[in-house]
PDB file of N, CA and C in Angstrom:
ATOM      1  N   MET D   1      82.042 127.250  89.400  1.00 96.00           N
ATOM      2  CA  MET D   1      83.092 128.292  90.100  1.00 96.00           C
ATOM      3  C   MET D   1      84.174 126.957  91.136  1.00 96.00           C
ATOM      4  N   LYS D   2      85.171 127.882  90.817  1.00 97.00           N
ATOM      5  CA  LYS D   2      86.088 126.530  91.285  1.00 97.00           C
ATOM      6  C   LYS D   2      86.636 126.824  92.968  1.00 97.00           C
ATOM      7  N   ILE D   3      85.989 126.401  93.920  1.00 96.00           N
ATOM      8  CA  ILE D   3      86.071 126.328  95.271  1.00 96.00           C
ATOM      9  C   ILE D   3      87.057 125.485  96.537  1.00 96.00           C
ATOM     10  N   LEU D   4      88.308 126.217  96.445  1.00 94.00           N
ATOM     11  CA  LEU D   4      89.161 125.585  97.815  1.00 94.00           C
ATOM     12  C   LEU D   4      88.433 126.097  99.105  1.00 94.00           C
ATOM     13  N   LEU D   5      88.852 125.258 100.152  1.00 90.00           N
ATOM     14  CA  LEU D   5      88.287 124.717 101.188  1.00 90.00           C
ATOM     15  C   LEU D   5      90.397 123.872 102.340  1.00 90.00           C
ATOM     16  N   ALA D   6      90.937 125.326 102.436  1.00 86.00           N
ATOM     17  CA  ALA D   6      92.068 124.073 103.236  1.00 86.00           C
ATOM     18  C   ALA D   6      91.221 124.649 104.520  1.00 86.00           C
ATOM     19  N   SER D   7      91.654 123.981 105.750  1.00 83.00           N
ATOM     20  CA  SER D   7      92.254 123.575 107.507  1.00 83.00           C
ATOM     21  C   SER D   7      93.076 122.240 107.709  1.00 83.00           C
ATOM     22  N   SER D   8      93.932 123.128 108.850  1.00 78.00           N
ATOM     23  CA  SER D   8      94.039 121.793 109.578  1.00 78.00           C
ATOM     24  C   SER D   8      94.013 120.333 109.796  1.00 78.00           C
ATOM     25  N   SER D   9      92.881 120.635 109.947  1.00 74.00           N
ATOM     26  CA  SER D   9      91.360 119.398 110.083  1.00 74.00           C
ATOM     27  C   SER D   9      90.227 119.161 109.536  1.00 74.00           C
ATOM     28  N   PHE D  10      89.733 117.824 110.155  1.00 71.00           N
ATOM     29  CA  PHE D  10      88.192 118.626 110.074  1.00 71.00           C
ATOM     30  C   PHE D  10      87.926 117.765 112.024  1.00 71.00           C
ATOM     31  N   SER D  11      87.843 118.360 112.593  1.00 67.00           N
ATOM     32  CA  SER D  11      87.935 117.849 114.220  1.00 67.00           C
ATOM     33  C   SER D  11      88.325 119.622 115.050  1.00 67.00           C
ATOM     34  N   GLY D  12      87.452 119.645 115.675  1.00 64.00           N
ATOM     35  CA  GLY D  12      87.283 120.576 116.708  1.00 64.00           C
ATOM     36  C   GLY D  12      86.589 121.951 116.154  1.00 64.00           C
ATOM     37  N   GLY D  13      85.690 122.815 115.964  1.00 63.00           N
ATOM     38  CA  GLY D  13      84.608 123.472 115.791  1.00 63.00           C
ATOM     39  C   GLY D  13      84.785 124.382 114.990  1.00 63.00           C
ATOM     40  N   GLY D  14      84.296 125.518 114.533  1.00 63.00           N
ATOM     41  CA  GLY D  14      83.661 126.176 113.375  1.00 63.00           C
ATOM     42  C   GLY D  14      83.707 125.341 112.025  1.00 63.00           C
ATOM     43  N   ILE D  15      84.181 125.826 110.974  1.00 65.00           N
ATOM     44  CA  ILE D  15      83.780 125.095 110.140  1.00 65.00           C
ATOM     45  C   ILE D  15      83.806 124.523 109.933  1.00 65.00           C
ATOM     46  N   THR D  16      85.196 123.391 110.602  1.00 61.00           N
ATOM     47  CA  THR D  16      85.958 121.559 110.190  1.00 61.00           C
ATOM     48  C   THR D  16      84.273 120.766 110.700  1.00 61.00           C
ATOM     49  N   CYS D  17      83.433 121.922 111.989  1.00 68.00           N
ATOM     50  CA  CYS D  17      82.427 120.891 112.386  1.00 68.00           C
ATOM     51  C   CYS D  17      81.176 121.228 111.540  1.00 68.00           C
ATOM     52  N   TYR D  18      81.521 121.456 110.633  1.00 78.00           N
ATOM     53  CA  TYR D  18      79.885 120.797 108.758  1.00 78.00           C
ATOM     54  C   TYR D  18      80.916 120.820 107.285  1.00 78.00           C
ATOM     55  N   ALA D  19      82.261 120.758 107.702  1.00 82.00           N
ATOM     56  CA  ALA D  19      83.143 121.213 106.126  1.00 82.00           C
ATOM     57  C   ALA D  19      82.905 120.303 105.865  1.00 82.00           C
ATOM     58  N   HIS D  20      81.906 118.987 105.974  1.00 83.00           N
ATOM     59  CA  HIS D  20      81.377 117.668 104.920  1.00 83.00           C
ATOM     60  C   HIS D  20      80.188 117.569 104.209  1.00 83.00           C
ATOM     61  N   GLU D  21      79.565 118.836 105.710  1.00 87.00           N
ATOM     62  CA  GLU D  21      78.473 119.687 104.564  1.00 87.00           C
ATOM     63  C   GLU D  21      78.044 120.178 103.167  1.00 87.00           C
ATOM     64  N   ILE D  22      80.015 121.326 103.585  1.00 88.00           N
ATOM     65  CA  ILE D  22      80.185 121.916 102.703  1.00 88.00           C
ATOM     66  C   ILE D  22      80.511 121.907 101.417  1.00 88.00           C
ATOM     67  N   ILE D  23      81.416 120.061 102.110  1.00 90.00           N
ATOM     68  CA  ILE D  23      81.523 119.479 100.289  1.00 90.00           C
ATOM     69  C   ILE D  23      80.336 119.456  99.939  1.00 90.00           C
ATOM     70  N   ASN D  24      79.827 118.424 100.673  1.00 89.00           N
ATOM     71  CA  ASN D  24      78.265 117.862  99.722  1.00 89.00           C
ATOM     72  C   ASN D  24      77.559 118.781  99.212  1.00 89.00           C
ATOM     73  N   ASN D  25      77.133 120.104  99.493  1.00 90.00           N
ATOM     74  CA  ASN D  25      76.295 120.578  98.978  1.00 90.00           C
ATOM     75  C   ASN D  25      76.581 121.972  97.786  1.00 90.00           C
ATOM     76  N   TYR D  26      77.994 121.587  98.613  1.00 91.00           N
ATOM     77  CA  TYR D  26      79.107 122.764  97.576  1.00 91.00           C
ATOM     78  C   TYR D  26      79.836 122.528  96.498  1.00 91.00           C
ATOM     79  N   SER D  27      79.647 121.426  96.459  1.00 92.00           N
ATOM     80  CA  SER D  27      81.021 120.538  95.256  1.00 92.00           C
ATOM     81  C   SER D  27      79.037 119.687  94.150  1.00 92.00           C
ATOM     82  N   ILE D  28      78.330 120.339  94.658  1.00 91.00           N
ATOM     83  CA  ILE D  28      77.537 118.994  92.946  1.00 91.00           C
ATOM     84  C   ILE D  28      77.803 119.317  91.933  1.00 91.00           C
ATOM     85  N   ASP D  29      77.935 121.515  92.262  1.00 93.00           N
ATOM     86  CA  ASP D  29      77.620 122.450  90.069  1.00 93.00           C
ATOM     87  C   ASP D  29      79.103 122.771  90.199  1.00 93.00           C
ATOM     88  N   ASN D  30      79.829 122.403  90.862  1.00 96.00           N
ATOM     89  CA  ASN D  30      80.945 123.040  91.111  1.00 96.00           C
ATOM     90  C   ASN D  30      82.923 122.033  90.594  1.00 96.00           C
ATOM     91  N   ASP D  31      83.484 122.741  91.082  1.00 96.00           N
ATOM     92  CA  ASP D  31      84.630 122.206  90.603  1.00 96.00           C
ATOM     93  C   ASP D  31      85.332 122.349  93.005  1.00 96.00           C
ATOM     94  N   PHE D  32      85.319 121.581  93.057  1.00 96.00           N
ATOM     95  CA  PHE D  32      85.911 121.574  94.317  1.00 96.00           C
ATOM     96  C   PHE D  32      86.742 120.724  94.722  1.00 96.00           C
ATOM     97  N   SER D  33      87.396 121.873  95.865  1.00 95.00           N
ATOM     98  CA  SER D  33      88.768 121.200  96.216  1.00 95.00           C
ATOM     99  C   SER D  33      89.137 120.982  97.295  1.00 95.00           C
ATOM    100  N   VAL D  34      89.722 120.750  98.838  1.00 92.00           N
ATOM    101  CA  VAL D  34      90.084 120.524  99.714  1.00 92.00           C
ATOM    102  C   VAL D  34      92.040 119.724  99.653  1.00 92.00           C
ATOM    103  N   ILE D  35      91.727 121.522 100.375  1.00 90.00           N
ATOM    104  CA  ILE D  35      93.519 120.715 101.127  1.00 90.00           C
ATOM    105  C   ILE D  35      93.281 121.445 102.957  1.00 90.00           C
ATOM    106  N   ILE D  36      94.603 119.637 103.195  1.00 87.00           N
ATOM    107  CA  ILE D  36      93.641 119.494 104.458  1.00 87.00           C
ATOM    108  C   ILE D  36      94.943 118.596 105.396  1.00 87.00           C
ATOM    109  N   GLY D  37      95.544 119.314 106.152  1.00 83.00           N
ATOM    110  CA  GLY D  37      96.476 118.072 106.702  1.00 83.00           C
ATOM    111  C   GLY D  37      96.221 116.944 107.295  1.00 83.00           C
ATOM    112  N   ASN D  38      95.317 116.657 108.076  1.00 78.00           N
ATOM    113  CA  ASN D  38      94.651 115.519 108.279  1.00 78.00           C
ATOM    114  C   ASN D  38      93.117 115.327 108.456  1.00 78.00           C
ATOM    115  N   ASP D  39      93.589 114.007 107.867  1.00 77.00           N
ATOM    116  CA  ASP D  39      91.460 113.881 107.275  1.00 77.00           C
ATOM    117  C   ASP D  39      91.446 112.838 107.811  1.00 77.00           C
ATOM    118  N   ASP D  40      92.529 112.253 109.402  1.00 77.00           N
ATOM    119  CA  ASP D  40      91.691 110.650 109.693  1.00 77.00           C
ATOM    120  C   ASP D  40      90.659 110.490 110.072  1.00 77.00           C
ATOM    121  N   GLN D  41      90.880 111.726 110.916  1.00 76.00           N
ATOM    122  CA  GLN D  41      89.378 111.897 112.415  1.00 76.00           C
ATOM    123  C   GLN D  41      87.968 111.360 111.237  1.00 76.00           C
ATOM    124  N   ASN D  42      87.164 112.015 109.586  1.00 77.00           N
ATOM    125  CA  ASN D  42      86.677 112.295 108.598  1.00 77.00           C
ATOM    126  C   ASN D  42      87.136 112.592 107.959  1.00 77.00           C
ATOM    127  N   PRO D  43      87.414 110.948 107.244  1.00 82.00           N
ATOM    128  CA  PRO D  43      88.271 111.022 105.970  1.00 82.00           C
ATOM    129  C   PRO D  43      86.670 111.600 104.658  1.00 82.00           C
ATOM    130  N   ILE D  44      87.596 112.884 103.646  1.00 84.00           N
ATOM    131  CA  ILE D  44      87.152 112.668 102.805  1.00 84.00           C
ATOM    132  C   ILE D  44      86.473 111.755 101.569  1.00 84.00           C
ATOM    133  N   THR D  45      85.387 111.178 101.256  1.00 83.00           N
ATOM    134  CA  THR D  45      84.658 110.429 101.041  1.00 83.00           C
ATOM    135  C   THR D  45      84.123 110.657 100.008  1.00 83.00           C
ATOM    136  N   LYS D  46      83.227 111.945  99.001  1.00 84.00           N
ATOM    137  CA  LYS D  46      82.635 111.646  98.379  1.00 84.00           C
ATOM    138  C   LYS D  46      83.064 112.073  97.183  1.00 84.00           C
ATOM    139  N   GLU D  47      83.341 111.405  96.042  1.00 89.00           N
ATOM    140  CA  GLU D  47      83.172 110.788  94.901  1.00 89.00           C
ATOM    141  C   GLU D  47      83.712 112.864  94.097  1.00 89.00           C
ATOM    142  N   GLY D  48      85.377 112.437  93.530  1.00 90.00           N
ATOM    143  CA  GLY D  48      84.988 113.300  92.210  1.00 90.00           C
ATOM    144  C   GLY D  48      85.316 114.531  93.051  1.00 90.00           C
ATOM    145  N   ILE D  49      85.685 114.852  94.444  1.00 93.00           N
ATOM    146  CA  ILE D  49      86.889 115.898  95.679  1.00 93.00           C
ATOM    147  C   ILE D  49      88.019 115.787  94.906  1.00 93.00           C
ATOM    148  N   LYS D  50      88.591 116.409  94.680  1.00 95.00           N
ATOM    149  CA  LYS D  50      89.984 116.821  94.750  1.00 95.00           C
ATOM    150  C   LYS D  50      90.721 116.590  95.978  1.00 95.00           C
ATOM    151  N   VAL D  51      91.515 115.915  96.463  1.00 93.00           N
ATOM    152  CA  VAL D  51      91.827 116.225  98.098  1.00 93.00           C
ATOM    153  C   VAL D  51      93.601 116.075  98.283  1.00 93.00           C
ATOM    154  N   TYR D  52      94.484 117.944  98.751  1.00 93.00           N
ATOM    155  CA  TYR D  52      95.346 117.260  98.305  1.00 93.00           C
ATOM    156  C   TYR D  52      96.194 117.606 100.516  1.00 93.00           C
ATOM    157  N   LYS D  53      96.691 116.839 100.456  1.00 90.00           N
ATOM    158  CA  LYS D  53      97.335 116.457 102.203  1.00 90.00           C
ATOM    159  C   LYS D  53      99.021 117.412 101.857  1.00 90.00           C
ATOM    160  N   TYR D  54      98.612 119.015 103.036  1.00 86.00           N
ATOM    161  CA  TYR D  54      99.362 119.301 103.753  1.00 86.00           C
ATOM    162  C   TYR D  54      99.748 119.906 105.181  1.00 86.00           C
ATOM    163  N   ASN D  55     100.839 120.162 105.141  1.00 83.00           N
ATOM    164  CA  ASN D  55     100.354 120.580 107.090  1.00 83.00           C
ATOM    165  C   ASN D  55     100.021 122.141 106.513  1.00 83.00           C
ATOM    166  N   CYS D  56      98.344 122.162 107.622  1.00 78.00           N
ATOM    167  CA  CYS D  56      97.870 123.886 107.240  1.00 78.00           C
ATOM    168  C   CYS D  56      98.827 124.404 107.931  1.00 78.00           C
ATOM    169  N   SER D  57      99.157 123.661 109.123  1.00 80.00           N
ATOM    170  CA  SER D  57     100.193 124.689 110.554  1.00 80.00           C
ATOM    171  C   SER D  57     101.581 125.329 110.568  1.00 80.00           C
ATOM    172  N   ASP D  58     102.862 123.872 109.522  1.00 84.00           N
ATOM    173  CA  ASP D  58     103.759 124.021 108.724  1.00 84.00           C
ATOM    174  C   ASP D  58     103.588 125.958 108.920  1.00 84.00           C
ATOM    175  N   ILE D  59     103.756 126.774 109.373  1.00 86.00           N
ATOM    176  CA  ILE D  59     104.352 128.471 108.314  1.00 86.00           C
ATOM    177  C   ILE D  59     105.589 128.160 107.574  1.00 86.00           C
ATOM    178  N   SER D  60     106.398 127.853 107.693  1.00 90.00           N
ATOM    179  CA  SER D  60     108.311 127.733 107.174  1.00 90.00           C
ATOM    180  C   SER D  60     107.789 128.871 105.445  1.00 90.00           C
ATOM    181  N   PHE D  61     108.684 128.658 105.474  1.00 90.00           N
ATOM    182  CA  PHE D  61     108.825 129.312 103.830  1.00 90.00           C
ATOM    183  C   PHE D  61     109.261 127.726 102.703  1.00 90.00           C
ATOM    184  N   GLU D  62     109.342 127.632 103.148  1.00 93.00           N
ATOM    185  CA  GLU D  62     109.234 126.310 102.488  1.00 93.00           C
ATOM    186  C   GLU D  62     107.308 125.476 102.480  1.00 93.00           C
ATOM    187  N   ASN D  63     107.567 125.270 103.275  1.00 89.00           N
ATOM    188  CA  ASN D  63     106.303 125.047 103.363  1.00 89.00           C
ATOM    189  C   ASN D  63     104.533 125.806 101.780  1.00 89.00           C
ATOM    190  N   ILE D  64     105.229 127.070 102.324  1.00 88.00           N
ATOM    191  CA  ILE D  64     103.652 128.148 102.166  1.00 88.00           C
ATOM    192  C   ILE D  64     104.279 128.428 100.698  1.00 88.00           C
ATOM    193  N   SER D  65     105.247 127.890 100.608  1.00 91.00           N
ATOM    194  CA  SER D  65     105.766 128.417  99.178  1.00 91.00           C
ATOM    195  C   SER D  65     105.539 127.302  97.973  1.00 91.00           C
ATOM    196  N   ARG D  66     105.998 126.217  98.586  1.00 91.00           N
ATOM    197  CA  ARG D  66     105.024 124.933  98.412  1.00 91.00           C
ATOM    198  C   ARG D  66     103.176 124.377  97.979  1.00 91.00           C
ATOM    199  N   ILE D  67     102.249 125.470  98.613  1.00 90.00           N
ATOM    200  CA  ILE D  67     100.832 125.609  99.621  1.00 90.00           C
ATOM    201  C   ILE D  67     101.110 126.999  97.937  1.00 90.00           C
ATOM    202  N   VAL D  68     101.289 127.619  97.863  1.00 90.00           N
ATOM    203  CA  VAL D  68     100.952 128.996  97.291  1.00 90.00           C
ATOM    204  C   VAL D  68     101.190 128.372  95.548  1.00 90.00           C
ATOM    205  N   GLN D  69     102.262 127.233  95.371  1.00 93.00           N
ATOM    206  CA  GLN D  69     102.263 127.039  93.662  1.00 93.00           C
ATOM    207  C   GLN D  69     101.311 126.462  93.781  1.00 93.00           C
ATOM    208  N   LEU D  70     100.725 125.370  94.046  1.00 93.00           N
ATOM    209  CA  LEU D  70      99.531 124.435  94.614  1.00 93.00           C
ATOM    210  C   LEU D  70      98.250 125.380  93.791  1.00 93.00           C
ATOM    211  N   ILE D  71      98.382 126.330  94.378  1.00 92.00           N
ATOM    212  CA  ILE D  71      97.218 126.919  94.553  1.00 92.00           C
ATOM    213  C   ILE D  71      97.218 127.843  93.245  1.00 92.00           C
ATOM    214  N   ASN D  72      97.890 128.646  93.232  1.00 92.00           N
ATOM    215  CA  ASN D  72      97.850 129.187  91.819  1.00 92.00           C
ATOM    216  C   ASN D  72      98.746 128.416  90.399  1.00 92.00           C
ATOM    217  N   ASP D  73      99.355 127.187  90.748  1.00 95.00           N
ATOM    218  CA  ASP D  73      99.523 126.767  89.397  1.00 95.00           C
ATOM    219  C   ASP D  73      98.614 125.813  89.579  1.00 95.00           C
ATOM    220  N   GLU D  74      98.174 124.819  89.866  1.00 95.00           N
ATOM    221  CA  GLU D  74      97.347 123.726  89.600  1.00 95.00           C
ATOM    222  C   GLU D  74      95.926 123.749  90.505  1.00 95.00           C
ATOM    223  N   ILE D  75      95.341 124.882  91.296  1.00 95.00           N
ATOM    224  CA  ILE D  75      93.947 124.658  91.616  1.00 95.00           C
ATOM    225  C   ILE D  75      93.044 125.811  90.616  1.00 95.00           C
ATOM    226  N   LYS D  76      94.147 126.431  91.417  1.00 96.00           N
ATOM    227  CA  LYS D  76      93.165 127.865  90.724  1.00 96.00           C
ATOM    228  C   LYS D  76      92.150 128.565  91.165  1.00 96.00           C
ATOM    229  N   PRO D  77      91.229 128.184  92.530  1.00 95.00           N
ATOM    230  CA  PRO D  77      90.392 128.552  92.865  1.00 95.00           C
ATOM    231  C   PRO D  77      89.724 129.985  92.829  1.00 95.00           C
ATOM    232  N   ASP D  78      88.355 130.293  92.626  1.00 96.00           N
ATOM    233  CA  ASP D  78      87.131 131.621  91.972  1.00 96.00           C
ATOM    234  C   ASP D  78      88.130 131.832  93.672  1.00 96.00           C
ATOM    235  N   VAL D  79      86.826 130.716  94.989  1.00 94.00           N
ATOM    236  CA  VAL D  79      86.462 130.720  96.016  1.00 94.00           C
ATOM    237  C   VAL D  79      87.265 130.336  97.342  1.00 94.00           C
ATOM    238  N   LEU D  80      88.293 131.283  98.318  1.00 90.00           N
ATOM    239  CA  LEU D  80      89.408 130.343  98.373  1.00 90.00           C
ATOM    240  C   LEU D  80      88.345 130.170 100.448  1.00 90.00           C
ATOM    241  N   ILE D  81      87.863 129.258 101.730  1.00 87.00           N
ATOM    242  CA  ILE D  81      87.688 129.501 102.774  1.00 87.00           C
ATOM    243  C   ILE D  81      88.281 128.904 103.357  1.00 87.00           C
ATOM    244  N   SER D  82      88.699 128.535 103.419  1.00 80.00           N
ATOM    245  CA  SER D  82      89.916 128.945 105.038  1.00 80.00           C
ATOM    246  C   SER D  82      89.341 128.704 106.556  1.00 80.00           C
ATOM    247  N   SER D  83      89.790 127.519 106.984  1.00 76.00           N
ATOM    248  CA  SER D  83      89.397 127.146 108.245  1.00 76.00           C
ATOM    249  C   SER D  83      91.206 126.556 109.116  1.00 76.00           C
ATOM    250  N   CYS D  84      90.862 127.474 110.657  1.00 71.00           N
ATOM    251  CA  CYS D  84      92.230 126.546 111.021  1.00 71.00           C
ATOM    252  C   CYS D  84      93.661 126.252 109.926  1.00 71.00           C
ATOM    253  N   ALA D  85      93.785 127.650 109.262  1.00 73.00           N
ATOM    254  CA  ALA D  85      94.737 126.849 107.892  1.00 73.00           C
ATOM    255  C   ALA D  85      96.027 127.876 108.075  1.00 73.00           C
ATOM    256  N   LYS D  86      96.408 128.455 109.302  1.00 74.00           N
ATOM    257  CA  LYS D  86      97.435 129.199 110.185  1.00 74.00           C
ATOM    258  C   LYS D  86      98.443 129.636 107.770  1.00 74.00           C
ATOM    259  N   ALA D  87      98.940 128.421 107.762  1.00 77.00           N
ATOM    260  CA  ALA D  87      99.745 128.507 107.143  1.00 77.00           C
ATOM    261  C   ALA D  87      98.562 129.627 105.950  1.00 77.00           C
ATOM    262  N   ILE D  88      98.263 128.951 105.133  1.00 78.00           N
ATOM    263  CA  ILE D  88      96.218 130.076 103.690  1.00 78.00           C
ATOM    264  C   ILE D  88      96.600 130.743 104.697  1.00 78.00           C
ATOM    265  N   SER D  89      96.677 131.618 106.009  1.00 77.00           N
ATOM    266  CA  SER D  89      96.261 133.001 106.469  1.00 77.00           C
ATOM    267  C   SER D  89      97.979 133.798 106.071  1.00 77.00           C
ATOM    268  N   ILE D  90      98.529 133.488 107.035  1.00 77.00           N
ATOM    269  CA  ILE D  90     100.008 133.892 105.642  1.00 77.00           C
ATOM    270  C   ILE D  90     100.458 133.995 104.450  1.00 77.00           C
ATOM    271  N   ALA D  91     100.021 133.174 103.740  1.00 75.00           N
ATOM    272  CA  ALA D  91     100.445 132.813 102.410  1.00 75.00           C
ATOM    273  C   ALA D  91      99.205 134.126 101.129  1.00 75.00           C
ATOM    274  N   LEU D  92      98.498 133.966 101.592  1.00 71.00           N
ATOM    275  CA  LEU D  92      97.175 134.645 101.032  1.00 71.00           C
ATOM    276  C   LEU D  92      96.448 135.616 102.209  1.00 71.00           C
ATOM    277  N   PRO D  93      97.396 136.979 102.177  1.00 60.00           N
ATOM    278  CA  PRO D  93      96.534 137.366 103.308  1.00 60.00           C
ATOM    279  C   PRO D  93      95.270 138.460 102.346  1.00 60.00           C
TER     280      PRO D  93
END
């Protein structure tokens, strides 16, 4: 299964508090990707995870178009987990 986790950053509450646990557990038998705006505080270090850096707070047409194209044409996830990713909430209702 292809899983995509989208988040503005891995700091704060909600899913971002346990994002690394989600990545570690769900990437074992799955193709796992992450779209993130900033992972400076808690960088993704697990091997085999595809990380795409996009500003998930930028709701401009240009940014959302790039993210939609990335998701539809390259990542093609079966499951999308969104956490504090405004662009994802607007692009993929």
